[in-house]
PDB file of C-alpha atoms in Angstrom:
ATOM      1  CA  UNK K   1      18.652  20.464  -8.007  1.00  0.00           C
ATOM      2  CA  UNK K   2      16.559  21.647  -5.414  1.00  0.00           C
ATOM      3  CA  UNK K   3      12.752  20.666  -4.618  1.00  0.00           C
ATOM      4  CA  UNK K   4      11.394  22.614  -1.961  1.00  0.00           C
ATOM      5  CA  UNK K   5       7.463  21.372  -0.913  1.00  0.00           C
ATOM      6  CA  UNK K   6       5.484  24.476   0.695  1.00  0.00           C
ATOM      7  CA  UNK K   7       2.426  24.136   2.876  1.00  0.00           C
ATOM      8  CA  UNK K   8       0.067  25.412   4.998  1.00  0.00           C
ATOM      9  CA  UNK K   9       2.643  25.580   7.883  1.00  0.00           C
ATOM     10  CA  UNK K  10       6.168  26.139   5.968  1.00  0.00           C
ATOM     11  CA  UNK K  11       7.999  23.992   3.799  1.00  0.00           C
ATOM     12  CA  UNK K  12       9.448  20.639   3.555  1.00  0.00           C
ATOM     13  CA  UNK K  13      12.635  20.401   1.695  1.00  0.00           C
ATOM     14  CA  UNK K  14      14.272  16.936   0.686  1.00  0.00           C
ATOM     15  CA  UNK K  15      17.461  16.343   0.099  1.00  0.00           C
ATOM     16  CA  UNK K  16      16.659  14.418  -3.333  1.00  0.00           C
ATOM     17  CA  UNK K  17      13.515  13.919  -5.498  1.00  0.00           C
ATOM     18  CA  UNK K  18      14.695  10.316  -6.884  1.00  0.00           C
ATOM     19  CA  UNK K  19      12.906   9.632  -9.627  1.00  0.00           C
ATOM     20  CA  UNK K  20      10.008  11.916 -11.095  1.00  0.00           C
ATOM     21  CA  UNK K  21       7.323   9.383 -12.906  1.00  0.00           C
ATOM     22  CA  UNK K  22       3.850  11.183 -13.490  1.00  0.00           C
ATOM     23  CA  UNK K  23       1.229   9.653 -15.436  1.00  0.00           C
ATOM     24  CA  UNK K  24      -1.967  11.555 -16.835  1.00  0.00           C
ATOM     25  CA  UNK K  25      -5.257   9.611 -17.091  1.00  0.00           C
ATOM     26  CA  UNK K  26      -7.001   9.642 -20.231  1.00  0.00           C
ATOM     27  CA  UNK K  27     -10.554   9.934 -20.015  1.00  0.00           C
ATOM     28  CA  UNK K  28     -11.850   8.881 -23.707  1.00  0.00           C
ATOM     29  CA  UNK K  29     -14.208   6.502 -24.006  1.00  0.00           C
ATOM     30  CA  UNK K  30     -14.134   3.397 -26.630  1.00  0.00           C
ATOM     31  CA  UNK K  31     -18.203   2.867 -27.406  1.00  0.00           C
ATOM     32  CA  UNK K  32     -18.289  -1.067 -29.131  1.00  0.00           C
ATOM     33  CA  UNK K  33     -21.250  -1.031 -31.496  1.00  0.00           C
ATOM     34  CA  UNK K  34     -22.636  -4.504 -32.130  1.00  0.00           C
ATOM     35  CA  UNK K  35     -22.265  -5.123 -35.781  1.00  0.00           C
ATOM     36  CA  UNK K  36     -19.123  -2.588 -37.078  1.00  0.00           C
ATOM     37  CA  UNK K  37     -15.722  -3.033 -36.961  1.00  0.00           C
ATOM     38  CA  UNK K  38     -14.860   0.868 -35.908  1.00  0.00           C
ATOM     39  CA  UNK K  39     -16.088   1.853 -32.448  1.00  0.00           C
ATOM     40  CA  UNK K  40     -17.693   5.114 -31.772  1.00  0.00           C
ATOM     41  CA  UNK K  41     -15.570   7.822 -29.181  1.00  0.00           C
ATOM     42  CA  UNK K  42     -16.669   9.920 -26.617  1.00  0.00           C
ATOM     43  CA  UNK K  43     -13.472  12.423 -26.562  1.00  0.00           C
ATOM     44  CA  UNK K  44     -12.920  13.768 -23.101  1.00  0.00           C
ATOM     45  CA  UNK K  45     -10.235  16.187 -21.947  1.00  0.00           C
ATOM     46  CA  UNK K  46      -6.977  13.882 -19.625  1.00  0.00           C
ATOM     47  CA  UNK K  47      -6.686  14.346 -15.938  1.00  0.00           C
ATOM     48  CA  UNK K  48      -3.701  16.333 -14.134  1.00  0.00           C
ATOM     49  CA  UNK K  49      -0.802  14.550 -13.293  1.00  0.00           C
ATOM     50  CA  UNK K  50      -0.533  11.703 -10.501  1.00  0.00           C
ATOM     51  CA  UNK K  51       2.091   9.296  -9.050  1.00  0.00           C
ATOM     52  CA  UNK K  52       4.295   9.145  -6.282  1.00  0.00           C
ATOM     53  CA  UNK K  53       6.535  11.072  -5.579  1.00  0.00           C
ATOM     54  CA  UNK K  54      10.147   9.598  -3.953  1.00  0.00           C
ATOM     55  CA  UNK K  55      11.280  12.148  -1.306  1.00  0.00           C
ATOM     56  CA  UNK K  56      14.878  11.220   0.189  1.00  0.00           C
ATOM     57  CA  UNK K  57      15.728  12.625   3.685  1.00  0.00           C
ATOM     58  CA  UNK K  58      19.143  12.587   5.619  1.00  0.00           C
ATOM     59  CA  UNK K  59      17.517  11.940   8.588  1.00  0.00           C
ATOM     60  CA  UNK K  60      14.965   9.560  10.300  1.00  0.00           C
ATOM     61  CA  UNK K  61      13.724  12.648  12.252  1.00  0.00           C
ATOM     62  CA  UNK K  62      13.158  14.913   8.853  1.00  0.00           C
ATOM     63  CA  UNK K  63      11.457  11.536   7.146  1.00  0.00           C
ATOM     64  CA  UNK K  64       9.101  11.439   9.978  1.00  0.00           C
ATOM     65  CA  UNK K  65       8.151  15.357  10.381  1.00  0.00           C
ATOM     66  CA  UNK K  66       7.272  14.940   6.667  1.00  0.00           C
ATOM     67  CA  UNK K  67       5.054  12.101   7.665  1.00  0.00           C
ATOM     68  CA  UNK K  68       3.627  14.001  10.485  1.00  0.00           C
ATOM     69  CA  UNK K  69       2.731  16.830   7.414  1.00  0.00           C
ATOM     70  CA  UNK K  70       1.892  14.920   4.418  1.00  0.00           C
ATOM     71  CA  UNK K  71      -0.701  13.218   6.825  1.00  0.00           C
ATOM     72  CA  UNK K  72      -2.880  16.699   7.127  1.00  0.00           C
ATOM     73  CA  UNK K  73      -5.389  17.118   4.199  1.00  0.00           C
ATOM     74  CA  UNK K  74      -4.014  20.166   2.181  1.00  0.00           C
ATOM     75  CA  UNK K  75      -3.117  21.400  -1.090  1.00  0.00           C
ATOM     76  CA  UNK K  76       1.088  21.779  -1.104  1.00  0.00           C
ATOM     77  CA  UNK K  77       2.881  23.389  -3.631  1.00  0.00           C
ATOM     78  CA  UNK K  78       6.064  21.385  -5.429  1.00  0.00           C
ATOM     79  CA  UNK K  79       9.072  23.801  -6.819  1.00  0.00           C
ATOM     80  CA  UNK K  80      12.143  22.490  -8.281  1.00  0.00           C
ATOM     81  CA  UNK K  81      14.492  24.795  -9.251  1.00  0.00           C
ATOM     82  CA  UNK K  82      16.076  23.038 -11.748  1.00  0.00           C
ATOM     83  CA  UNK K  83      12.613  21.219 -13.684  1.00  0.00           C
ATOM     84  CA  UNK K  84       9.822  24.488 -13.862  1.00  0.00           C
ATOM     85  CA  UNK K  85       7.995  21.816 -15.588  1.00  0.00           C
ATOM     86  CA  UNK K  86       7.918  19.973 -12.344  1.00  0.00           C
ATOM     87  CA  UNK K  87       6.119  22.824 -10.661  1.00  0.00           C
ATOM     88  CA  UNK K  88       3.048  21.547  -9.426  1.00  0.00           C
ATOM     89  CA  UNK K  89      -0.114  22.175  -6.703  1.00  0.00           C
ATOM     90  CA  UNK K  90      -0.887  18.917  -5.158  1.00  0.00           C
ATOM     91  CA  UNK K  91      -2.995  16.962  -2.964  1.00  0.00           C
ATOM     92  CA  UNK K  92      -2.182  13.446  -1.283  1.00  0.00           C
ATOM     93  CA  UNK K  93      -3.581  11.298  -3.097  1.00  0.00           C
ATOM     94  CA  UNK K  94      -5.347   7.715  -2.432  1.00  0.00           C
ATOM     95  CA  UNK K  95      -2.805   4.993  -1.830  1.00  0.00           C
ATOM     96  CA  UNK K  96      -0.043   4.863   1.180  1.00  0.00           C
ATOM     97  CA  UNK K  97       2.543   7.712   2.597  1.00  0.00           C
ATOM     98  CA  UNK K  98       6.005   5.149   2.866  1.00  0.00           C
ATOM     99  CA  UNK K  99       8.895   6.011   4.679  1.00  0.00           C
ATOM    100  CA  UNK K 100      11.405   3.813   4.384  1.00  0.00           C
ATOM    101  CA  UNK K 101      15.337   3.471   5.140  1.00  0.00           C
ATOM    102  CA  UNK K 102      17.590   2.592   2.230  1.00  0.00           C
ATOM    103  CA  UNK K 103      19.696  -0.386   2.672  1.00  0.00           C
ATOM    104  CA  UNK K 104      23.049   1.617   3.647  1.00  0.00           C
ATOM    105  CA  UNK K 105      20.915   2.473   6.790  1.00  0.00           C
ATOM    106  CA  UNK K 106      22.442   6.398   5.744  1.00  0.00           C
ATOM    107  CA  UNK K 107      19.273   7.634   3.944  1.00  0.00           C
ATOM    108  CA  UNK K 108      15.600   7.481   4.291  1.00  0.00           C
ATOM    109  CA  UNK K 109      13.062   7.663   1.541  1.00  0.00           C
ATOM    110  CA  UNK K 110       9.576   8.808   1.484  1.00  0.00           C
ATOM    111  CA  UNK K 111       7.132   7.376  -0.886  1.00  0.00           C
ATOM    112  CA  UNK K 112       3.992   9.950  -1.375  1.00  0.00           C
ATOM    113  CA  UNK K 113       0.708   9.406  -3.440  1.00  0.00           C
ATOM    114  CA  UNK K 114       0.021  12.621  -5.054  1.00  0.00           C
ATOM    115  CA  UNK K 115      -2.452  14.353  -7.346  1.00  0.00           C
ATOM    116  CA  UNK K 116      -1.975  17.109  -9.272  1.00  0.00           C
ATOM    117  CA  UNK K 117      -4.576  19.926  -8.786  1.00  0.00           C
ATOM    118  CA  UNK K 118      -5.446  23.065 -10.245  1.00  0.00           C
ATOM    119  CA  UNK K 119      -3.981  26.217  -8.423  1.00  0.00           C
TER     120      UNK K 119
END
């Protein structure tokens, strides 16, 4: 499987995406009305997909040029050759960018907020 990341200044290419979790807000809202049992619903279309996504990197020095990238405000672009599904136009989203090294000290992992956005 191959994820390749492309942005404004090339790509970014991990050596594993482990784990692909996305979750899609729902925007409905429940209206209580004082005095019935059934509620009344505003229907409203679900957000795009967010999460985080776990990028694993063979080195320290890939990990932190990632960093160095995912840090710029831009839209990326997230292909996986194996999962079209997965294919995706992104932002960084609110929350923390996490590199971190796994406990066999052989691989580092990089934790990214993201949100999906139209292309």
């Amino acid at each position: 499987m191959s994820t390749v990341i492309t942005h404004s200044g090339g790509s970014i290419s991990p050596v594993a995406l482990s784990g692909y979790e996305p979750s899609f807000e729902v925007r409905n809202i429940v209206h209580t009305i004082m005095g019935r049992e059934d509620p009344d619903i505003t229907f409203r279309p679900a957000g795009l997909r967010n999460g985080t996504l776990p990028l694993e990197f063979a080195t320290e020095a890939d990990a932190w040029d990632a960093v160095s990238v995912f840090r710029t405000p831009q839209v990326f672009a997230l292909g996986n050759s194996d999962i079209p599904s997965m294919d995706m136009s992104f932002v960084v989203a609110t929350g923390e960018i996490r590199p971190e090294l796994d406990t066999t000290r052989t691989r580092w992992t990089l934790s990214v907020p993201f949100q999906e956005v139209a292309p």
